[in-house]
Amino acid sequence: RRYSALLEAMMNAARPSGAASTPQPTITDADEELYRALLGDRVGDSKYIIRKELQSGGMGQLYCVFDQDFQRTAVMKVLLPELKTDLSLCANFMREARITAQLEHPNIVPVHDLGYMPGAGIFFTMKYIQGESLHQILEKLENNQADYQVRFDYIGLLSIFRRVCDAVAFAHSRGILHRDIKPHNIMVG
């Protein structure tokens, strides 16, 4: 199946070293049929190669992956294992990907792909942004790191804020309301 190597790598990465494997929630045949009906049959071998785990949030796990079809690095967001059997959360996850994909703006990360990984559930990929979160920048400013105080003076921080406002205004003009704007979710490239 298309994503078996990625799934195995994700499960191994999520397990602490030396820990015995614990049973994970599984997707039923009915769930798989629903996903395939929603997303189409996307079966093949190893489209994505996992490079590293990036972080985990309230709904999904982020991985740095290599997209072999397009020969580029991307970020893959996968629904957390404990949530993957909740069809309502799966629908919300897919809606997040589809809405974000419709928002073409310089300050909004583009979505590249939406798919289903047998055994793991729904995922989407997006552009990999090299940089750091606004949260990380603010922490370094609070710790008085001189290079950050020079790079991110009041003018620099206002420039970031203006770009965030531009992105939010664009989303609002399309009838989209972002309900989780916070420094952790703002990437500065």
mmCIF file with all atom_site columns, C-alpha atoms in Angstrom:
data_model
loop_
_atom_site.group_PDB
_atom_site.id
_atom_site.type_symbol
_atom_site.label_atom_id
_atom_site.label_alt_id
_atom_site.label_comp_id
_atom_site.label_asym_id
_atom_site.label_entity_id
_atom_site.label_seq_id
_atom_site.pdbx_PDB_ins_code
_atom_site.Cartn_x
_atom_site.Cartn_y
_atom_site.Cartn_z
_atom_site.occupancy
_atom_site.B_iso_or_equiv
_atom_site.pdbx_formal_charge
_atom_site.auth_seq_id
_atom_site.auth_comp_id
_atom_site.auth_asym_id
_atom_site.auth_atom_id
_atom_site.pdbx_PDB_model_num
ATOM 1   C CA . ARG A 1 1   ? 0.000   0.000  0.000  1.00 0.00 ? 1   ARG A CA 1
ATOM 2   C CA . ARG A 1 2   ? 0.990   3.577  -0.733 1.00 0.00 ? 2   ARG A CA 1
ATOM 3   C CA . TYR A 1 3   ? 2.023   4.843  2.683  1.00 0.00 ? 3   TYR A CA 1
ATOM 4   C CA . SER A 1 4   ? 3.051   1.702  4.573  1.00 0.00 ? 4   SER A CA 1
ATOM 5   C CA . ALA A 1 5   ? 6.667   2.828  5.047  1.00 0.00 ? 5   ALA A CA 1
ATOM 6   C CA . LEU A 1 6   ? 5.570   6.272  6.231  1.00 0.00 ? 6   LEU A CA 1
ATOM 7   C CA . LEU A 1 7   ? 3.030   4.793  8.636  1.00 0.00 ? 7   LEU A CA 1
ATOM 8   C CA . GLU A 1 8   ? 5.615   2.457  10.113 1.00 0.00 ? 8   GLU A CA 1
ATOM 9   C CA . ALA A 1 9   ? 8.113   5.305  10.533 1.00 0.00 ? 9   ALA A CA 1
ATOM 10  C CA . MET A 1 10  ? 5.473   7.525  12.166 1.00 0.00 ? 10  MET A CA 1
ATOM 11  C CA . MET A 1 11  ? 4.438   4.823  14.610 1.00 0.00 ? 11  MET A CA 1
ATOM 12  C CA . ASN A 1 12  ? 8.082   4.145  15.494 1.00 0.00 ? 12  ASN A CA 1
ATOM 13  C CA . ALA A 1 13  ? 8.802   7.861  15.907 1.00 0.00 ? 13  ALA A CA 1
ATOM 14  C CA . ALA A 1 14  ? 5.792   8.300  18.196 1.00 0.00 ? 14  ALA A CA 1
ATOM 15  C CA . ARG A 1 15  ? 6.906   5.415  20.442 1.00 0.00 ? 15  ARG A CA 1
ATOM 16  C CA . PRO A 1 16  ? 9.548   6.284  23.097 1.00 0.00 ? 16  PRO A CA 1
ATOM 17  C CA . SER A 1 17  ? 12.752  4.328  22.475 1.00 0.00 ? 17  SER A CA 1
ATOM 18  C CA . GLY A 1 18  ? 12.740  0.989  24.236 1.00 0.00 ? 18  GLY A CA 1
ATOM 19  C CA . ALA A 1 19  ? 8.988   1.151  24.850 1.00 0.00 ? 19  ALA A CA 1
ATOM 20  C CA . ALA A 1 20  ? 6.820   -1.792 23.906 1.00 0.00 ? 20  ALA A CA 1
ATOM 21  C CA . SER A 1 21  ? 4.337   -1.105 21.159 1.00 0.00 ? 21  SER A CA 1
ATOM 22  C CA . THR A 1 22  ? 0.828   -0.389 22.359 1.00 0.00 ? 22  THR A CA 1
ATOM 23  C CA . PRO A 1 23  ? -2.261  -1.139 20.323 1.00 0.00 ? 23  PRO A CA 1
ATOM 24  C CA . GLN A 1 24  ? -3.378  1.904  18.335 1.00 0.00 ? 24  GLN A CA 1
ATOM 25  C CA . PRO A 1 25  ? -6.974  2.677  17.382 1.00 0.00 ? 25  PRO A CA 1
ATOM 26  C CA . THR A 1 26  ? -7.681  1.161  14.004 1.00 0.00 ? 26  THR A CA 1
ATOM 27  C CA . ILE A 1 27  ? -9.706  2.343  11.072 1.00 0.00 ? 27  ILE A CA 1
ATOM 28  C CA . THR A 1 28  ? -12.554 -0.015 10.263 1.00 0.00 ? 28  THR A CA 1
ATOM 29  C CA . ASP A 1 29  ? -13.358 -1.200 6.735  1.00 0.00 ? 29  ASP A CA 1
ATOM 30  C CA . ALA A 1 30  ? -16.419 1.063  6.815  1.00 0.00 ? 30  ALA A CA 1
ATOM 31  C CA . ASP A 1 31  ? -14.230 4.050  7.785  1.00 0.00 ? 31  ASP A CA 1
ATOM 32  C CA . GLU A 1 32  ? -11.810 3.234  4.973  1.00 0.00 ? 32  GLU A CA 1
ATOM 33  C CA . GLU A 1 33  ? -14.661 3.035  2.456  1.00 0.00 ? 33  GLU A CA 1
ATOM 34  C CA . LEU A 1 34  ? -15.927 6.437  3.629  1.00 0.00 ? 34  LEU A CA 1
ATOM 35  C CA . TYR A 1 35  ? -12.465 8.012  3.291  1.00 0.00 ? 35  TYR A CA 1
ATOM 36  C CA . ARG A 1 36  ? -12.008 6.542  -0.173 1.00 0.00 ? 36  ARG A CA 1
ATOM 37  C CA . ALA A 1 37  ? -15.454 7.824  -1.176 1.00 0.00 ? 37  ALA A CA 1
ATOM 38  C CA . LEU A 1 38  ? -14.503 11.305 0.051  1.00 0.00 ? 38  LEU A CA 1
ATOM 39  C CA . LEU A 1 39  ? -10.930 11.409 -1.256 1.00 0.00 ? 39  LEU A CA 1
ATOM 40  C CA . GLY A 1 40  ? -10.852 8.942  -4.113 1.00 0.00 ? 40  GLY A CA 1
ATOM 41  C CA . ASP A 1 41  ? -8.587  5.941  -4.415 1.00 0.00 ? 41  ASP A CA 1
ATOM 42  C CA . ARG A 1 42  ? -5.058  7.148  -3.826 1.00 0.00 ? 42  ARG A CA 1
ATOM 43  C CA . VAL A 1 43  ? -3.067  3.964  -3.696 1.00 0.00 ? 43  VAL A CA 1
ATOM 44  C CA . GLY A 1 44  ? 0.539   3.546  -4.808 1.00 0.00 ? 44  GLY A CA 1
ATOM 45  C CA . ASP A 1 45  ? 3.895   3.042  -3.159 1.00 0.00 ? 45  ASP A CA 1
ATOM 46  C CA . SER A 1 46  ? 5.878   5.483  -1.041 1.00 0.00 ? 46  SER A CA 1
ATOM 47  C CA . LYS A 1 47  ? 4.890   8.902  -2.345 1.00 0.00 ? 47  LYS A CA 1
ATOM 48  C CA . TYR A 1 48  ? 6.194   10.469 0.893  1.00 0.00 ? 48  TYR A CA 1
ATOM 49  C CA . ILE A 1 49  ? 9.353   9.692  2.822  1.00 0.00 ? 49  ILE A CA 1
ATOM 50  C CA . ILE A 1 50  ? 9.328   10.835 6.430  1.00 0.00 ? 50  ILE A CA 1
ATOM 51  C CA . ARG A 1 51  ? 12.403  12.810 7.409  1.00 0.00 ? 51  ARG A CA 1
ATOM 52  C CA . LYS A 1 52  ? 11.613  13.829 10.972 1.00 0.00 ? 52  LYS A CA 1
ATOM 53  C CA . GLU A 1 53  ? 8.877   14.557 13.462 1.00 0.00 ? 53  GLU A CA 1
ATOM 54  C CA . LEU A 1 54  ? 8.371   18.280 13.920 1.00 0.00 ? 54  LEU A CA 1
ATOM 55  C CA . GLN A 1 55  ? 5.734   18.758 16.613 1.00 0.00 ? 55  GLN A CA 1
ATOM 56  C CA . SER A 1 56  ? 2.383   17.663 17.911 1.00 0.00 ? 56  SER A CA 1
ATOM 57  C CA . GLY A 1 57  ? -0.661  19.856 18.422 1.00 0.00 ? 57  GLY A CA 1
ATOM 58  C CA . GLY A 1 58  ? -4.140  19.408 19.799 1.00 0.00 ? 58  GLY A CA 1
ATOM 59  C CA . MET A 1 59  ? -5.454  17.707 16.677 1.00 0.00 ? 59  MET A CA 1
ATOM 60  C CA . GLY A 1 60  ? -2.519  16.625 14.564 1.00 0.00 ? 60  GLY A CA 1
ATOM 61  C CA . GLN A 1 61  ? 1.099   15.574 14.371 1.00 0.00 ? 61  GLN A CA 1
ATOM 62  C CA . LEU A 1 62  ? 3.471   17.413 12.017 1.00 0.00 ? 62  LEU A CA 1
ATOM 63  C CA . TYR A 1 63  ? 6.234   15.658 10.080 1.00 0.00 ? 63  TYR A CA 1
ATOM 64  C CA . CYS A 1 64  ? 8.866   16.914 7.687  1.00 0.00 ? 64  CYS A CA 1
ATOM 65  C CA . VAL A 1 65  ? 8.504   14.695 4.605  1.00 0.00 ? 65  VAL A CA 1
ATOM 66  C CA . PHE A 1 66  ? 9.975   14.396 1.135  1.00 0.00 ? 66  PHE A CA 1
ATOM 67  C CA . ASP A 1 67  ? 7.417   14.307 -1.671 1.00 0.00 ? 67  ASP A CA 1
ATOM 68  C CA . GLN A 1 68  ? 8.889   11.947 -4.266 1.00 0.00 ? 68  GLN A CA 1
ATOM 69  C CA . ASP A 1 69  ? 6.424   12.954 -6.979 1.00 0.00 ? 69  ASP A CA 1
ATOM 70  C CA . PHE A 1 70  ? 7.332   16.647 -6.864 1.00 0.00 ? 70  PHE A CA 1
ATOM 71  C CA . GLN A 1 71  ? 10.878  16.184 -5.491 1.00 0.00 ? 71  GLN A CA 1
ATOM 72  C CA . ARG A 1 72  ? 10.403  18.671 -2.665 1.00 0.00 ? 72  ARG A CA 1
ATOM 73  C CA . THR A 1 73  ? 10.338  18.883 1.090  1.00 0.00 ? 73  THR A CA 1
ATOM 74  C CA . ALA A 1 74  ? 6.920   19.444 2.637  1.00 0.00 ? 74  ALA A CA 1
ATOM 75  C CA . VAL A 1 75  ? 5.161   19.292 5.984  1.00 0.00 ? 75  VAL A CA 1
ATOM 76  C CA . MET A 1 76  ? 2.614   16.552 6.560  1.00 0.00 ? 76  MET A CA 1
ATOM 77  C CA . LYS A 1 77  ? -0.106  16.955 9.157  1.00 0.00 ? 77  LYS A CA 1
ATOM 78  C CA . VAL A 1 78  ? -1.646  13.667 10.290 1.00 0.00 ? 78  VAL A CA 1
ATOM 79  C CA . LEU A 1 79  ? -4.596  13.350 12.621 1.00 0.00 ? 79  LEU A CA 1
ATOM 80  C CA . LEU A 1 80  ? -3.430  12.132 16.054 1.00 0.00 ? 80  LEU A CA 1
ATOM 81  C CA . PRO A 1 81  ? -3.821  8.338  16.426 1.00 0.00 ? 81  PRO A CA 1
ATOM 82  C CA . GLU A 1 82  ? -6.291  8.632  19.298 1.00 0.00 ? 82  GLU A CA 1
ATOM 83  C CA . LEU A 1 83  ? -8.549  10.889 17.173 1.00 0.00 ? 83  LEU A CA 1
ATOM 84  C CA . LYS A 1 84  ? -8.468  9.045  13.860 1.00 0.00 ? 84  LYS A CA 1
ATOM 85  C CA . THR A 1 85  ? -11.587 6.984  14.514 1.00 0.00 ? 85  THR A CA 1
ATOM 86  C CA . ASP A 1 86  ? -13.776 10.010 15.296 1.00 0.00 ? 86  ASP A CA 1
ATOM 87  C CA . LEU A 1 87  ? -15.472 10.754 11.977 1.00 0.00 ? 87  LEU A CA 1
ATOM 88  C CA . SER A 1 88  ? -16.544 14.227 13.131 1.00 0.00 ? 88  SER A CA 1
ATOM 89  C CA . LEU A 1 89  ? -12.912 15.167 13.843 1.00 0.00 ? 89  LEU A CA 1
ATOM 90  C CA . CYS A 1 90  ? -11.836 13.618 10.530 1.00 0.00 ? 90  CYS A CA 1
ATOM 91  C CA . ALA A 1 91  ? -14.379 15.813 8.755  1.00 0.00 ? 91  ALA A CA 1
ATOM 92  C CA . ASN A 1 92  ? -13.097 18.924 10.620 1.00 0.00 ? 92  ASN A CA 1
ATOM 93  C CA . PHE A 1 93  ? -9.520  18.000 9.726  1.00 0.00 ? 93  PHE A CA 1
ATOM 94  C CA . MET A 1 94  ? -10.410 17.650 6.041  1.00 0.00 ? 94  MET A CA 1
ATOM 95  C CA . ARG A 1 95  ? -12.351 20.923 6.133  1.00 0.00 ? 95  ARG A CA 1
ATOM 96  C CA . GLU A 1 96  ? -9.289  22.688 7.597  1.00 0.00 ? 96  GLU A CA 1
ATOM 97  C CA . ALA A 1 97  ? -7.139  21.399 4.724  1.00 0.00 ? 97  ALA A CA 1
ATOM 98  C CA . ARG A 1 98  ? -9.667  22.283 2.017  1.00 0.00 ? 98  ARG A CA 1
ATOM 99  C CA . ILE A 1 99  ? -10.352 25.765 3.371  1.00 0.00 ? 99  ILE A CA 1
ATOM 100 C CA . THR A 1 100 ? -6.650  26.543 3.741  1.00 0.00 ? 100 THR A CA 1
ATOM 101 C CA . ALA A 1 101 ? -6.017  25.286 0.194  1.00 0.00 ? 101 ALA A CA 1
ATOM 102 C CA . GLN A 1 102 ? -8.525  27.847 -1.109 1.00 0.00 ? 102 GLN A CA 1
ATOM 103 C CA . LEU A 1 103 ? -6.750  30.759 0.567  1.00 0.00 ? 103 LEU A CA 1
ATOM 104 C CA . GLU A 1 104 ? -4.031  31.706 -1.906 1.00 0.00 ? 104 GLU A CA 1
ATOM 105 C CA . HIS A 1 105 ? -2.147  34.535 -0.211 1.00 0.00 ? 105 HIS A CA 1
ATOM 106 C CA . PRO A 1 106 ? 1.580   35.288 0.267  1.00 0.00 ? 106 PRO A CA 1
ATOM 107 C CA . ASN A 1 107 ? 1.227   35.082 4.057  1.00 0.00 ? 107 ASN A CA 1
ATOM 108 C CA . ILE A 1 108 ? -0.800  31.844 4.206  1.00 0.00 ? 108 ILE A CA 1
ATOM 109 C CA . VAL A 1 109 ? 0.995   28.503 3.912  1.00 0.00 ? 109 VAL A CA 1
ATOM 110 C CA . PRO A 1 110 ? -0.248  26.694 0.782  1.00 0.00 ? 110 PRO A CA 1
ATOM 111 C CA . VAL A 1 111 ? -1.699  23.188 1.047  1.00 0.00 ? 111 VAL A CA 1
ATOM 112 C CA . HIS A 1 112 ? -0.367  20.735 -1.562 1.00 0.00 ? 112 HIS A CA 1
ATOM 113 C CA . ASP A 1 113 ? -2.165  17.444 -1.003 1.00 0.00 ? 113 ASP A CA 1
ATOM 114 C CA . LEU A 1 114 ? -4.970  15.779 0.950  1.00 0.00 ? 114 LEU A CA 1
ATOM 115 C CA . GLY A 1 115 ? -5.049  12.042 1.284  1.00 0.00 ? 115 GLY A CA 1
ATOM 116 C CA . TYR A 1 116 ? -5.687  8.897  3.203  1.00 0.00 ? 116 TYR A CA 1
ATOM 117 C CA . MET A 1 117 ? -3.014  6.653  4.647  1.00 0.00 ? 117 MET A CA 1
ATOM 118 C CA . PRO A 1 118 ? -4.247  3.081  5.257  1.00 0.00 ? 118 PRO A CA 1
ATOM 119 C CA . GLY A 1 119 ? -4.054  2.328  8.962  1.00 0.00 ? 119 GLY A CA 1
ATOM 120 C CA . ALA A 1 120 ? -3.328  5.927  9.933  1.00 0.00 ? 120 ALA A CA 1
ATOM 121 C CA . GLY A 1 121 ? -6.200  7.891  8.421  1.00 0.00 ? 121 GLY A CA 1
ATOM 122 C CA . ILE A 1 122 ? -6.385  11.351 6.886  1.00 0.00 ? 122 ILE A CA 1
ATOM 123 C CA . PHE A 1 123 ? -3.391  13.634 6.227  1.00 0.00 ? 123 PHE A CA 1
ATOM 124 C CA . PHE A 1 124 ? -2.597  16.786 4.318  1.00 0.00 ? 124 PHE A CA 1
ATOM 125 C CA . THR A 1 125 ? 0.682   18.252 3.152  1.00 0.00 ? 125 THR A CA 1
ATOM 126 C CA . MET A 1 126 ? 1.704   21.863 2.934  1.00 0.00 ? 126 MET A CA 1
ATOM 127 C CA . LYS A 1 127 ? 4.684   23.993 2.019  1.00 0.00 ? 127 LYS A CA 1
ATOM 128 C CA . TYR A 1 128 ? 7.668   23.663 4.331  1.00 0.00 ? 128 TYR A CA 1
ATOM 129 C CA . ILE A 1 129 ? 8.509   27.087 5.783  1.00 0.00 ? 129 ILE A CA 1
ATOM 130 C CA . GLN A 1 130 ? 12.083  27.571 6.955  1.00 0.00 ? 130 GLN A CA 1
ATOM 131 C CA . GLY A 1 131 ? 12.090  29.815 9.957  1.00 0.00 ? 131 GLY A CA 1
ATOM 132 C CA . GLU A 1 132 ? 10.721  29.840 13.445 1.00 0.00 ? 132 GLU A CA 1
ATOM 133 C CA . SER A 1 133 ? 7.446   30.520 15.167 1.00 0.00 ? 133 SER A CA 1
ATOM 134 C CA . LEU A 1 134 ? 6.603   33.936 16.534 1.00 0.00 ? 134 LEU A CA 1
ATOM 135 C CA . HIS A 1 135 ? 6.454   32.228 19.940 1.00 0.00 ? 135 HIS A CA 1
ATOM 136 C CA . GLN A 1 136 ? 10.124  31.185 19.620 1.00 0.00 ? 136 GLN A CA 1
ATOM 137 C CA . ILE A 1 137 ? 11.098  34.706 18.568 1.00 0.00 ? 137 ILE A CA 1
ATOM 138 C CA . LEU A 1 138 ? 9.242   36.283 21.505 1.00 0.00 ? 138 LEU A CA 1
ATOM 139 C CA . GLU A 1 139 ? 10.899  33.840 23.931 1.00 0.00 ? 139 GLU A CA 1
ATOM 140 C CA . LYS A 1 140 ? 14.344  34.827 22.623 1.00 0.00 ? 140 LYS A CA 1
ATOM 141 C CA . LEU A 1 141 ? 13.442  38.506 22.957 1.00 0.00 ? 141 LEU A CA 1
ATOM 142 C CA . GLU A 1 142 ? 12.319  37.902 26.559 1.00 0.00 ? 142 GLU A CA 1
ATOM 143 C CA . ASN A 1 143 ? 15.673  36.214 27.213 1.00 0.00 ? 143 ASN A CA 1
ATOM 144 C CA . ASN A 1 144 ? 17.424  39.351 25.886 1.00 0.00 ? 144 ASN A CA 1
ATOM 145 C CA . GLN A 1 145 ? 19.238  37.638 23.012 1.00 0.00 ? 145 GLN A CA 1
ATOM 146 C CA . ALA A 1 146 ? 21.068  40.538 21.425 1.00 0.00 ? 146 ALA A CA 1
ATOM 147 C CA . ASP A 1 147 ? 20.867  39.336 17.809 1.00 0.00 ? 147 ASP A CA 1
ATOM 148 C CA . TYR A 1 148 ? 17.088  38.952 18.133 1.00 0.00 ? 148 TYR A CA 1
ATOM 149 C CA . GLN A 1 149 ? 16.715  42.383 19.726 1.00 0.00 ? 149 GLN A CA 1
ATOM 150 C CA . VAL A 1 150 ? 18.455  43.861 16.685 1.00 0.00 ? 150 VAL A CA 1
ATOM 151 C CA . ARG A 1 151 ? 16.541  41.764 14.097 1.00 0.00 ? 151 ARG A CA 1
ATOM 152 C CA . PHE A 1 152 ? 13.158  42.078 15.785 1.00 0.00 ? 152 PHE A CA 1
ATOM 153 C CA . ASP A 1 153 ? 12.990  45.635 17.069 1.00 0.00 ? 153 ASP A CA 1
ATOM 154 C CA . TYR A 1 154 ? 9.621   47.424 17.201 1.00 0.00 ? 154 TYR A CA 1
ATOM 155 C CA . ILE A 1 155 ? 9.649   48.010 13.440 1.00 0.00 ? 155 ILE A CA 1
ATOM 156 C CA . GLY A 1 156 ? 10.418  44.339 12.763 1.00 0.00 ? 156 GLY A CA 1
ATOM 157 C CA . LEU A 1 157 ? 7.673   43.128 15.109 1.00 0.00 ? 157 LEU A CA 1
ATOM 158 C CA . LEU A 1 158 ? 5.179   45.577 13.593 1.00 0.00 ? 158 LEU A CA 1
ATOM 159 C CA . SER A 1 159 ? 6.078   44.248 10.147 1.00 0.00 ? 159 SER A CA 1
ATOM 160 C CA . ILE A 1 160 ? 5.262   40.701 11.311 1.00 0.00 ? 160 ILE A CA 1
ATOM 161 C CA . PHE A 1 161 ? 2.026   41.917 12.870 1.00 0.00 ? 161 PHE A CA 1
ATOM 162 C CA . ARG A 1 162 ? 1.051   43.716 9.646  1.00 0.00 ? 162 ARG A CA 1
ATOM 163 C CA . ARG A 1 163 ? 1.621   40.550 7.591  1.00 0.00 ? 163 ARG A CA 1
ATOM 164 C CA . VAL A 1 164 ? -0.486  38.537 10.035 1.00 0.00 ? 164 VAL A CA 1
ATOM 165 C CA . CYS A 1 165 ? -3.236  41.170 9.790  1.00 0.00 ? 165 CYS A CA 1
ATOM 166 C CA . ASP A 1 166 ? -3.041  41.040 5.971  1.00 0.00 ? 166 ASP A CA 1
ATOM 167 C CA . ALA A 1 167 ? -3.506  37.249 6.029  1.00 0.00 ? 167 ALA A CA 1
ATOM 168 C CA . VAL A 1 168 ? -6.374  37.426 8.526  1.00 0.00 ? 168 VAL A CA 1
ATOM 169 C CA . ALA A 1 169 ? -8.085  40.204 6.551  1.00 0.00 ? 169 ALA A CA 1
ATOM 170 C CA . PHE A 1 170 ? -7.777  38.131 3.370  1.00 0.00 ? 170 PHE A CA 1
ATOM 171 C CA . ALA A 1 171 ? -9.317  35.093 5.104  1.00 0.00 ? 171 ALA A CA 1
ATOM 172 C CA . HIS A 1 172 ? -12.120 37.280 6.498  1.00 0.00 ? 172 HIS A CA 1
ATOM 173 C CA . SER A 1 173 ? -12.803 38.669 3.015  1.00 0.00 ? 173 SER A CA 1
ATOM 174 C CA . ARG A 1 174 ? -13.451 35.057 1.961  1.00 0.00 ? 174 ARG A CA 1
ATOM 175 C CA . GLY A 1 175 ? -15.764 34.428 4.916  1.00 0.00 ? 175 GLY A CA 1
ATOM 176 C CA . ILE A 1 176 ? -13.165 32.378 6.837  1.00 0.00 ? 176 ILE A CA 1
ATOM 177 C CA . LEU A 1 177 ? -12.585 32.899 10.555 1.00 0.00 ? 177 LEU A CA 1
ATOM 178 C CA . HIS A 1 178 ? -9.362  31.527 12.062 1.00 0.00 ? 178 HIS A CA 1
ATOM 179 C CA . ARG A 1 179 ? -10.114 30.360 15.598 1.00 0.00 ? 179 ARG A CA 1
ATOM 180 C CA . ASP A 1 180 ? -6.594  29.548 16.747 1.00 0.00 ? 180 ASP A CA 1
ATOM 181 C CA . ILE A 1 181 ? -4.377  32.569 16.049 1.00 0.00 ? 181 ILE A CA 1
ATOM 182 C CA . LYS A 1 182 ? -1.492  32.512 18.506 1.00 0.00 ? 182 LYS A CA 1
ATOM 183 C CA . PRO A 1 183 ? 2.298   32.993 18.358 1.00 0.00 ? 183 PRO A CA 1
ATOM 184 C CA . HIS A 1 184 ? 2.839   29.207 18.165 1.00 0.00 ? 184 HIS A CA 1
ATOM 185 C CA . ASN A 1 185 ? 0.853   29.111 14.888 1.00 0.00 ? 185 ASN A CA 1
ATOM 186 C CA . ILE A 1 186 ? 2.611   32.025 13.179 1.00 0.00 ? 186 ILE A CA 1
ATOM 187 C CA . MET A 1 187 ? 5.720   31.064 11.200 1.00 0.00 ? 187 MET A CA 1
ATOM 188 C CA . VAL A 1 188 ? 8.269   33.759 10.417 1.00 0.00 ? 188 VAL A CA 1
ATOM 189 C CA . GLY A 1 189 ? 10.439  32.798 7.439  1.00 0.00 ? 189 GLY A CA 1
#
